[in-house]
Coordinates of C-alpha atoms and ligand atoms in Angstrom, one line a residue:
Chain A
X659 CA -53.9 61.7 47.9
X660 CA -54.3 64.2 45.3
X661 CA -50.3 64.4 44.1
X662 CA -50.1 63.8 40.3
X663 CA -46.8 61.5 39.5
X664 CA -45.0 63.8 36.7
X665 CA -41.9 62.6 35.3
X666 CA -41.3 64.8 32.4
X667 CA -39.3 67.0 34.3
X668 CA -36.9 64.7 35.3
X669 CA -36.5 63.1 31.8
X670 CA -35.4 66.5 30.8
X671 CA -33.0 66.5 32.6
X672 CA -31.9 63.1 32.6
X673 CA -28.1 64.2 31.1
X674 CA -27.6 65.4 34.7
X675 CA -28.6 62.7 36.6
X676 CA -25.8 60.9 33.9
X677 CA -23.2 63.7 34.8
X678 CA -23.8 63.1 38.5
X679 CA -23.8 58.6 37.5
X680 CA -20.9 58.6 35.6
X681 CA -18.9 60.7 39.3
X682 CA -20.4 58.3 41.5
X683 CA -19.0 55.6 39.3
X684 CA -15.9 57.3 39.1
X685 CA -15.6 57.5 42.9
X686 CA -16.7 54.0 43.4
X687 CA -14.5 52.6 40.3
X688 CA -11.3 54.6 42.3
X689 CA -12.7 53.2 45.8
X690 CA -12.4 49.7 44.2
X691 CA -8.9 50.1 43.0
X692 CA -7.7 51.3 46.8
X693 CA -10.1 48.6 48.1
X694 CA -8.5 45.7 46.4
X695 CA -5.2 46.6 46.8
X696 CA -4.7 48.1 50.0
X697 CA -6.9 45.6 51.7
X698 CA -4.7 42.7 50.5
X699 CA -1.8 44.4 51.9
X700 CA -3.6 45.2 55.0
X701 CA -5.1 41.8 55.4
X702 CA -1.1 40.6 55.0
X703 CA -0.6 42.8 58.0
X704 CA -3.4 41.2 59.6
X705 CA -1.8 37.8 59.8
X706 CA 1.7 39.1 60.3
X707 CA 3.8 38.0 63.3
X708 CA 4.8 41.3 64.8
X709 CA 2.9 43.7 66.5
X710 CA 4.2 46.8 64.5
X711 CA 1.9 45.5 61.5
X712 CA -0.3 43.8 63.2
X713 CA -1.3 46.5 65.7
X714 CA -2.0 49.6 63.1
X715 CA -3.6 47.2 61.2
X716 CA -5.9 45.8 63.5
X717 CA -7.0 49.7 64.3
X718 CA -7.5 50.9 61.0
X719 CA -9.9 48.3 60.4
X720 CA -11.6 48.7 63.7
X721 CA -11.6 52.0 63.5
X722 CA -13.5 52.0 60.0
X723 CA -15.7 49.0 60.6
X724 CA -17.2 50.5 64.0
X725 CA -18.0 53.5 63.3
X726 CA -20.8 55.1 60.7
X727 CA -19.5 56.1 56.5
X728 CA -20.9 59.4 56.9
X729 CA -18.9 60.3 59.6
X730 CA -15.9 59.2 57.8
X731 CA -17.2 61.3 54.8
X732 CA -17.5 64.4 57.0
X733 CA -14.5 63.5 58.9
X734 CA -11.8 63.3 55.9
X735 CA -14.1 66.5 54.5
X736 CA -13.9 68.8 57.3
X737 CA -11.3 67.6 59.8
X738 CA -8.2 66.4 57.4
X739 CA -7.8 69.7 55.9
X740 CA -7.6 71.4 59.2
X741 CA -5.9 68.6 61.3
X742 CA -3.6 68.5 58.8
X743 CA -3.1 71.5 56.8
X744 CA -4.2 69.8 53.9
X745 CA -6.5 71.0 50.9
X746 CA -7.0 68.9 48.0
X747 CA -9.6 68.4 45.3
X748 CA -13.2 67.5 47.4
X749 CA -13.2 64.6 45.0
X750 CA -9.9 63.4 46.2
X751 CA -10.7 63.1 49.3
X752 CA -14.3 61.5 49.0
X753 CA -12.2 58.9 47.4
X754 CA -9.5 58.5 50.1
X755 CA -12.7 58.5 52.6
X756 CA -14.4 55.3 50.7
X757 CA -11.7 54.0 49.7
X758 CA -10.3 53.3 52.8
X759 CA -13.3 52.2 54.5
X760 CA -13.7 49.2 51.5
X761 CA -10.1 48.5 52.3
X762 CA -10.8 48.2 56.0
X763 CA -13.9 45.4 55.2
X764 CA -12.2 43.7 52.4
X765 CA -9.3 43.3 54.6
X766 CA -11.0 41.5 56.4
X767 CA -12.7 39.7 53.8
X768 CA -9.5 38.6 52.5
X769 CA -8.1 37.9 56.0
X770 CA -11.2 35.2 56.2
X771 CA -10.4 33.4 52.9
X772 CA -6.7 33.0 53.5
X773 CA -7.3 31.3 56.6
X774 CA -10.5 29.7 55.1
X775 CA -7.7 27.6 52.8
X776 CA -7.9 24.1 54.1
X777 CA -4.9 22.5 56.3
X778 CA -4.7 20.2 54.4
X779 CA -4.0 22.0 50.8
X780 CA -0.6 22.7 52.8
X781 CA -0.3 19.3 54.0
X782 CA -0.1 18.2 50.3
X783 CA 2.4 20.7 48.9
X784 CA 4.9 20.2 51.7
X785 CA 4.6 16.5 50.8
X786 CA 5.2 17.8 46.9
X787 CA 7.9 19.7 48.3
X788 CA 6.1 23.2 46.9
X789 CA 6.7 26.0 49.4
X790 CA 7.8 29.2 49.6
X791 CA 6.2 32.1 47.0
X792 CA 5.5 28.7 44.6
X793 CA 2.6 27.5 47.3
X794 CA 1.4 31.1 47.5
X795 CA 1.2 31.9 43.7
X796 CA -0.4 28.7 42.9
X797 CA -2.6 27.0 45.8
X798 CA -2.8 29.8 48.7
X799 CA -3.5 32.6 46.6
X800 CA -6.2 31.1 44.1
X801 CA -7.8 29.3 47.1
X802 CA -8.1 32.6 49.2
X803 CA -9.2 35.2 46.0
X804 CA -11.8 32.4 45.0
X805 CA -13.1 32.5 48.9
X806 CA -12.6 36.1 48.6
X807 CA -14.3 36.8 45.2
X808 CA -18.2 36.7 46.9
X809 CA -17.5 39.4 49.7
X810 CA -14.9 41.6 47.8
X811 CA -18.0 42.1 44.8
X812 CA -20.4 42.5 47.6
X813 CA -18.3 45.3 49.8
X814 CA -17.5 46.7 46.1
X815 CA -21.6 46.8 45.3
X816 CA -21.8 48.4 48.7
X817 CA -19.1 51.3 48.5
X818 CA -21.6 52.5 45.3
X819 CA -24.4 52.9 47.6
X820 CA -22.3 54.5 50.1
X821 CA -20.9 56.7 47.6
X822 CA -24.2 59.0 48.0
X823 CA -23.1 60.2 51.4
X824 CA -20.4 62.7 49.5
X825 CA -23.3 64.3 48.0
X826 CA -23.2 66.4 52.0
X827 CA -19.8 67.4 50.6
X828 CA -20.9 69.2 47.9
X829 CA -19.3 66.4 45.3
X830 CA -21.7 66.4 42.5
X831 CA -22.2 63.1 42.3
X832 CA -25.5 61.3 41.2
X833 CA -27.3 62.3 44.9
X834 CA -26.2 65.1 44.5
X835 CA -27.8 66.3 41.4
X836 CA -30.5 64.6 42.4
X837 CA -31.2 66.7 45.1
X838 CA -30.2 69.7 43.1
X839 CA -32.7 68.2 40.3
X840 CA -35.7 67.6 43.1
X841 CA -35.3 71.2 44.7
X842 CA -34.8 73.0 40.9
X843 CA -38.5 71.0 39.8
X844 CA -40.0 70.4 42.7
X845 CA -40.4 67.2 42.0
X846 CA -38.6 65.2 44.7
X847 CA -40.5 62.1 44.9
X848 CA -40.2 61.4 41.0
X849 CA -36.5 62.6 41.0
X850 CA -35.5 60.2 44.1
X851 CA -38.1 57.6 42.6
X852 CA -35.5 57.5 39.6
X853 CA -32.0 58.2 41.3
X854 CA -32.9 54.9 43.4
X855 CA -33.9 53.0 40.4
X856 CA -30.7 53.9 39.0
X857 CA -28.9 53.4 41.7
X858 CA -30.9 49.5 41.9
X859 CA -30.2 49.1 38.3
X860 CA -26.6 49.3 38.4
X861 CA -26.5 47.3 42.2
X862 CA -29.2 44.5 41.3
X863 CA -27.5 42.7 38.1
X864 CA -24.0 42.7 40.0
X865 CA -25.8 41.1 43.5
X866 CA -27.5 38.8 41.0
X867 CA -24.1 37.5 39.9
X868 CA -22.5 37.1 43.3
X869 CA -25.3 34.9 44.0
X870 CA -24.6 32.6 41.4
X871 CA -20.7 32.8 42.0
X872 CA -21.5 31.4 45.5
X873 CA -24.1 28.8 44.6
X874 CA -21.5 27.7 41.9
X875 CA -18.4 27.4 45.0
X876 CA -21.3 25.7 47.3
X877 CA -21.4 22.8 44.1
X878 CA -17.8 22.4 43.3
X879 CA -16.8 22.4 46.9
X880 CA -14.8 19.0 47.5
Chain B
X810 CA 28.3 -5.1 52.1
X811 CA 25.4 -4.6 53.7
X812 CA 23.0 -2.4 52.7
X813 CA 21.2 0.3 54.7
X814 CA 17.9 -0.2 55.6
X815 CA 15.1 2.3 53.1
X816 CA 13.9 4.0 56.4
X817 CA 14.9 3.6 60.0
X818 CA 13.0 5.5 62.8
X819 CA 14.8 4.9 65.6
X820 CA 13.7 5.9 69.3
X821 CA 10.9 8.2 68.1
X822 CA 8.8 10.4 71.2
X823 CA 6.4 12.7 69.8
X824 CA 4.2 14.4 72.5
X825 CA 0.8 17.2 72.0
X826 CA 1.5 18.8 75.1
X827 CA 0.9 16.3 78.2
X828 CA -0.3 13.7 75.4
X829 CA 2.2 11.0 74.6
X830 CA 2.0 9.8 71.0
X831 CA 5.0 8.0 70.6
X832 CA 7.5 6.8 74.0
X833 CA 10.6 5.7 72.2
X834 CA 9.0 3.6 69.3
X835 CA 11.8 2.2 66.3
X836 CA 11.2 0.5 63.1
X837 CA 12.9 0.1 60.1
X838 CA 12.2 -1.5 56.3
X839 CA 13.7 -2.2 53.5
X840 CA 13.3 -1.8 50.2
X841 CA 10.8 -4.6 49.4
X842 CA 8.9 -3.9 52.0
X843 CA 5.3 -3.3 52.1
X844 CA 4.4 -2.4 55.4
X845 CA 0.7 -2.5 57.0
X846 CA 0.3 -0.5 60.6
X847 CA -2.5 -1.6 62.5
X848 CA -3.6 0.3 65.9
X849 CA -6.2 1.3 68.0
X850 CA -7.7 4.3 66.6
X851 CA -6.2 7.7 68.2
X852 CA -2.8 5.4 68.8
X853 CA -0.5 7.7 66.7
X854 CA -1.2 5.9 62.9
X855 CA -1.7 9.2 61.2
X856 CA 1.2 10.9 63.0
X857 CA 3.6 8.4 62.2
X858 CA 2.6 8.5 58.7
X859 CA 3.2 12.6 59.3
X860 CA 6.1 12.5 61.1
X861 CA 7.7 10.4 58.4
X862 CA 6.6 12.7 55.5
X863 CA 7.9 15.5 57.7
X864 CA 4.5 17.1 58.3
X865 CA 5.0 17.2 62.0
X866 CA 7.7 18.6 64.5
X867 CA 8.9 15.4 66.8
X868 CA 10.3 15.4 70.3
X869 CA 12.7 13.1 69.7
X870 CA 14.9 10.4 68.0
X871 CA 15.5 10.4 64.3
X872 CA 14.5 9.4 60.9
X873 CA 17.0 7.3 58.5
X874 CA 16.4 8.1 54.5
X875 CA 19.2 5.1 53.2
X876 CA 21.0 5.3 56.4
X877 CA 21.1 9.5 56.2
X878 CA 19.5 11.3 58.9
X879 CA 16.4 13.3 58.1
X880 CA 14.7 14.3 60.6
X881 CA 16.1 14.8 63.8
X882 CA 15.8 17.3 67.1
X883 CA 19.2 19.2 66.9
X884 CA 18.7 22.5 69.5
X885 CA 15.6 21.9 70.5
X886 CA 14.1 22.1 67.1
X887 CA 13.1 19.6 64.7
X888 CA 15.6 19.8 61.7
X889 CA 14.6 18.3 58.3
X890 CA 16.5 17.6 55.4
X891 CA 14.4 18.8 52.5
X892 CA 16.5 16.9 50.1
X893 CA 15.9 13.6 51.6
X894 CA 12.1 14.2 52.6
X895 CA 11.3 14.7 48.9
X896 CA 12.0 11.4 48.2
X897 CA 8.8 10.6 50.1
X898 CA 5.4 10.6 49.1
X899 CA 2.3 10.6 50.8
X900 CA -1.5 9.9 49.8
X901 CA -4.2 11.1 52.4
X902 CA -7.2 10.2 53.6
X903 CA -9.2 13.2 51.6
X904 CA -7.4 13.5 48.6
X905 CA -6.5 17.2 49.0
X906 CA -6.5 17.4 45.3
X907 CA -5.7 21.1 44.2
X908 CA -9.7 22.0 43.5
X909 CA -8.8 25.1 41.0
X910 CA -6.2 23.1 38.8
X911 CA -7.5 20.0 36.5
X912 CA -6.3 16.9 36.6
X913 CA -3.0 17.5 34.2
X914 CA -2.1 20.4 36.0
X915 CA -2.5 18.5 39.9
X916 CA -0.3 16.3 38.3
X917 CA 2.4 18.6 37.0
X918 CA 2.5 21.5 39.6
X919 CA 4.3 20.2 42.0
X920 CA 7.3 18.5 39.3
X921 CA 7.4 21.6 36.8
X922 CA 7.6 24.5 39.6
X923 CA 10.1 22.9 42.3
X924 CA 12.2 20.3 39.9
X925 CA 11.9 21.4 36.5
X926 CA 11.3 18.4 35.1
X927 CA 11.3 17.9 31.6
X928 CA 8.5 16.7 30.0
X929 CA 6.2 16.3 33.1
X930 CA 3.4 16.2 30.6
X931 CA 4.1 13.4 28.6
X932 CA 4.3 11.6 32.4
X933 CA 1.6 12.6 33.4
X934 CA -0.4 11.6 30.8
X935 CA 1.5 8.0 30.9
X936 CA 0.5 7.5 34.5
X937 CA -3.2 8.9 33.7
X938 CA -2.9 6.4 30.8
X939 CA -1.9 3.2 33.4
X940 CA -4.6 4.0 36.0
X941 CA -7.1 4.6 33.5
X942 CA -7.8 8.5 34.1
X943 CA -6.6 9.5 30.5
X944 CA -10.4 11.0 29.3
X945 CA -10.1 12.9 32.9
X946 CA -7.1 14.6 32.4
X947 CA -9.1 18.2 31.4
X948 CA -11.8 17.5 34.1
X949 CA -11.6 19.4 37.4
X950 CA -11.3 17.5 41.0
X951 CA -14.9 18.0 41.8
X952 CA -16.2 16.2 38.2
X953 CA -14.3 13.0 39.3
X954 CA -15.8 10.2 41.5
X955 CA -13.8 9.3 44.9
X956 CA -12.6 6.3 43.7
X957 CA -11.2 8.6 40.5
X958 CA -9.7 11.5 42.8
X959 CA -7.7 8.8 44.9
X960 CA -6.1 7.5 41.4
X961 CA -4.9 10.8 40.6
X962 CA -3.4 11.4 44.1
X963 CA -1.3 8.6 43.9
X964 CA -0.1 9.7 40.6
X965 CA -0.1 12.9 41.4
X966 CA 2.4 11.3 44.3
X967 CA 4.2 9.1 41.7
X968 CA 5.2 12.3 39.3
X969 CA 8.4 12.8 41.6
X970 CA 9.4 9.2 41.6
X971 CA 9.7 8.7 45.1
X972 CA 11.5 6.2 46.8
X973 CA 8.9 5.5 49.9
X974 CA 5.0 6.0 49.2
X975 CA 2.9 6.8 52.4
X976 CA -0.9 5.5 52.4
X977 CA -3.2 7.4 55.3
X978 CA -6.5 5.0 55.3
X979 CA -6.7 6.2 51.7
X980 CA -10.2 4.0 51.1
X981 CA -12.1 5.3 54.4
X982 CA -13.3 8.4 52.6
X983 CA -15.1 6.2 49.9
X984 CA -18.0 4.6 49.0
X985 CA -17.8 0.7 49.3
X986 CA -18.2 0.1 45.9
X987 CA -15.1 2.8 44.8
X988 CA -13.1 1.2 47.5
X989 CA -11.8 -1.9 44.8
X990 CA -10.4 0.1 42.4
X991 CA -8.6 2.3 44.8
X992 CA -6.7 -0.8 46.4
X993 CA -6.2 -2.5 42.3
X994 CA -4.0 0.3 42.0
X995 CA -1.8 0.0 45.2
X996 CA -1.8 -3.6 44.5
X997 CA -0.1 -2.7 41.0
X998 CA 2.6 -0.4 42.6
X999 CA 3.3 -3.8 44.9
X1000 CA 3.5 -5.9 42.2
X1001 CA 6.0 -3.3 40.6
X1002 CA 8.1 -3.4 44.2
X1003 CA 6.8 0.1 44.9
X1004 CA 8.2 0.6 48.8
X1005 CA 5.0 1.3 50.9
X1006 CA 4.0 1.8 54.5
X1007 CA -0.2 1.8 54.7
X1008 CA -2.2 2.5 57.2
X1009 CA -5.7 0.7 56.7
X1010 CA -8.5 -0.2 58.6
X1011 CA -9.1 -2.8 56.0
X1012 CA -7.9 -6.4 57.4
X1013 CA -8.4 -8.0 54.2
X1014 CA -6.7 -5.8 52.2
X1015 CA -3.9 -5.3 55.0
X1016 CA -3.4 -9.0 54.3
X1017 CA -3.1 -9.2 50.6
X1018 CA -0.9 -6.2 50.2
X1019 CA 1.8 -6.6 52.9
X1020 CA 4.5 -8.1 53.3
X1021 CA 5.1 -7.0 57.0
X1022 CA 2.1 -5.8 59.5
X1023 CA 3.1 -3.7 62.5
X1024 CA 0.4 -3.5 65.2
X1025 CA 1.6 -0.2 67.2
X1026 CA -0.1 0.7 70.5
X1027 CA 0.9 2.6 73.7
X1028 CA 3.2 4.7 71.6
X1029 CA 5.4 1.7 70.6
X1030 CA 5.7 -1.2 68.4
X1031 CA 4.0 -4.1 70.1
X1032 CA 4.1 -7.0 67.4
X1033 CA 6.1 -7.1 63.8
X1034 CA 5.9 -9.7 61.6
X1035 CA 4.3 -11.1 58.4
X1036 CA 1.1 -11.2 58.2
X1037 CA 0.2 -14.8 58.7
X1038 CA 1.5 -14.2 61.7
X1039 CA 0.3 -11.1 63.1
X1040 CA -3.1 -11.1 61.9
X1041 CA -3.4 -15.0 61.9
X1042 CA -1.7 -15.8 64.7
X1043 CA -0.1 -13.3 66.7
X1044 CA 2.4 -13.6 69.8
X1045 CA 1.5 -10.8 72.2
X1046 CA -1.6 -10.8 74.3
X1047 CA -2.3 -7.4 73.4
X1048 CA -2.1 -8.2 69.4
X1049 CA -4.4 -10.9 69.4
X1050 CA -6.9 -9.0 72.0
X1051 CA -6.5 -6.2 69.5
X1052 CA -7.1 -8.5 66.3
X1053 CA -9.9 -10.7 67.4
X1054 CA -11.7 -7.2 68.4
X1055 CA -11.3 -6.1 64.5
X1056 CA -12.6 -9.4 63.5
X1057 CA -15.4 -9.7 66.1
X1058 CA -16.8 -6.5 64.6
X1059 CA -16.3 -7.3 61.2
X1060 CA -18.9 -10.6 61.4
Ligands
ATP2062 N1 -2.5 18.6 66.1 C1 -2.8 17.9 67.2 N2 -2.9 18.4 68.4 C2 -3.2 17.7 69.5 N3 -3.4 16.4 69.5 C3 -3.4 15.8 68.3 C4 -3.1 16.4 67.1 N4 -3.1 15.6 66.1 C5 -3.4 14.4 66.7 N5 -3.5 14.5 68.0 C6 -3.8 13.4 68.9 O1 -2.8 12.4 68.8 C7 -3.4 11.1 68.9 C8 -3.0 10.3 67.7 O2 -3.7 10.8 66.6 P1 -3.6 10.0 65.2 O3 -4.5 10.8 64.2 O4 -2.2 9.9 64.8 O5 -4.2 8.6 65.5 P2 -4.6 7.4 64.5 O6 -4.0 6.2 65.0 O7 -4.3 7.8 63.1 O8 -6.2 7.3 64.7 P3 -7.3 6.9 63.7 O9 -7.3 5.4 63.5 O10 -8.6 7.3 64.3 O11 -7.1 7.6 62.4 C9 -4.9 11.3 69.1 O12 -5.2 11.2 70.4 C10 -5.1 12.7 68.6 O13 -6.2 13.3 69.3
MG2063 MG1 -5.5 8.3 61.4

């Protein structure tokens, strides 16, 4: 093969592969926060009693979990606005479109880790006589977010990687000037050699320390 | 006057589905009382144990705290007075110490968050101090031993002073050599005429520490008595078929 690796090009122009970073960060930061949040509340929903909660619930997260991000990307992109009547900042809705898929998988995440918490951990606060939002604050809930820790970091690490799929919607995140950086040089393979070695750098240290979150819950299981 | 008995169960059923555990079975004890419940395994030990810490639902009779009803079937539904079962206290079989809280805090949860008690620490650290867990009380659950995480469920159990202390084959989880100081310690709360109802699988012990045995089967009480006489020498065919089978497997 007679190519010639140059990366000069794309050192020049390194500020705009930042630019393009510091959105998808930004998207995936905002992704987190709706993640989190509404994936506790739907997890809650989850485990509720009545179908009213239960049943929207259970389809959200189906709905998100069985079929492919990009076609939730495009979806929320193209269809919302028109099904709808409803045109926001591009950004906005990249946001809404990750964020609710994260919430759909760490709902379920969550879901596992509260019922994960061992039988008998209520066995011994009813015979403490702890119950009500006392049991939940301090045994269910510190049980289930330890559980939960692992998979919610993991989904979160995951929703960064995903977060390149908006590039298609024109959100100029780090893809995105990527591509715009590869097609300006002509230098694809070193531009996409370095957006997925910053894309690993930023993944790789945060995997790292799930795995020694889990081995550390494997020892002080007991 | 005479005085009501600690706990009365009186006509007890307790069915799993097509499954009879219990068919009518009554006991009471009073307040020196230590009592040992021996069974066939699978005869309704733990549930008992359960039923009185009002863990489970029953299908019938009722449960006497100091002559007061608290637990009983009123409307189909198992009622319990929350009042009265907090005067019960109940070690398990696996500790189910609270793994993110240390020792201190295990201790204290449960006294500072539903009672308020005043100066839960200071007990805490007094009980530590008599089983001798006081160097512990920073250390998480899973930096103690067995034998250690048993100690600090029976304080943990002894924080809210209860009047009846419920032992689930506390010593079966442990290794043989952890198993000693385990049963020191309920042999100190005997000594200070700490009420007990034990369930052990541990003959010997059974006979040092109680001052009653009850050998339960078939859902009732077959045989109640001290234990000279139930273990020893028992009075029901089924008692001494059941006791020379625990010996016979213990030589
Ligand atoms: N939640 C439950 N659902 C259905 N059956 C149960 C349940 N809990 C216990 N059982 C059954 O009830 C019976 C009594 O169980 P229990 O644990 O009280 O016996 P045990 O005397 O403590 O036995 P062991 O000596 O083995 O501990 C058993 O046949 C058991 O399978
Ligand atoms: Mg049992």
């Amino acid at each position: 093969m007679g190519y010639e690796l140059q990366f000069f090009y794309v050192w020049q122009n390194l500020d705009k592969l930042g630019q393009g970073l510091l959105v998808s960060l930004e998207l995936t930061g905002l992704a987190n926060l709706i993640g989190l949040t509404a994936g506790f509340a739907i997890a809650l929903m989850l485990r509720a009693r009545m179908p009213v909660l239960r049943l929207p619930a259970t389809a959200l997260v189906e709905l998100f979990r069985c079929t492919p991000v990009l076609i939730q990307v495009v979806w929320f992109f193209y269809c919302v606005p028109i099904l709808f009547n409803l045109f926001v900042d591009p950004m906005v809705m990249g946001v809404l479109a990750l964020g609710l898929n994260l919430a759909a998988f760490n709902a379920e995440g969550y879901r596992a880790a509260i019922q994960s918490v061992p039988r008998e951990q209520y066995d011994a606060c009813a015979a403490l006589g702890l119950g009500g939002w006392s049991r939940v604050r301090h045994v269910v809930l510190p049980h289930a977010l330890r559980a939960a820790l692992p998979v919610l970091m993991t989904n979160g690490i995951t929703i960064f990687q995903q977060s390149a799929l908006v590039a298609l919607v024109a959100i100029p995140d780090l893809m995105y000037e990527g591509k715009m950086l590869a097609t300006e040089t002509y230098r694809p393979i070193e531009t996409y050699t370095v957006v997925a070695a910053i894309y690993f750098a930023i993944s790789a240290p945060i995997s790292l320390i799930v795995q020694r979150i889990e081995a550390r819950f494997d020892r002080v299981q007991a | 006057m005479v005085q009501d008995k600690l706990l009365k169960i009186h006509n007890l059923h307790k069915s799993y589905g097509d499954l009879d555990i219990f068919k009518g079975l009554s006991l009471a004890m009073d307040r020196g009382d230590r009592l040992v419940i021996i069974g066939p395994s699978g005869g309704g030990k733990s549930t008992l144990l359960r039923i009185v810490m009002g863990l489970e639902d029953i299908t019938g009779g009722d449960v006497y705290l100091d002559g007061k009803p608290y637990i009983l079937r009123d409307g189909g539904k198992t009622k319990i007075d929350h009042k009265l079962q907090a005067r019960v206290g109940m070690v398990f079989q696996h500790y189910t110490l609270f793994p993110h809280l240390d020792i201190l805090r295990n201790l204290t949860l449960a006294p500072v968050k539903t009672r308020g008690i005043p100066r839960a620490e200071a007990k805490a650290m007094a009980l530590l101090e008599r089983f001798g867990l006081a160097a512990k009380a920073r250390a998480y659950p899973s930096q103690l031993s067995g034998g250690q995480k048993q100690r600090v469920a029976i304080a943990r159990a002894l924080m809210l002073d209860p009047d009846l202390l419920l032992f689930d084959e506390v010593t079966s989880a442990l290794d043989p050599e952890l198993v000693a100081e385990v049963e020191a310690v309920m042999m100190e709360l005997a000594d200070h005429g700490m009420p007990m109802m034990i369930v052990t699988h541990d003959m010997h012990f059974a006979r040092n520490i109680a001052s009653r045995v009850v050998f339960a089967a078939g859902g009732v009480v077959v045989e109640d008595g001290p234990p000279e006489q139930v273990l020893d020498n028992p009075q029901v065919a089924r008692t001494r078929e059941f006791v020379e089978r625990v010996f016979a497997r213990k030589k």
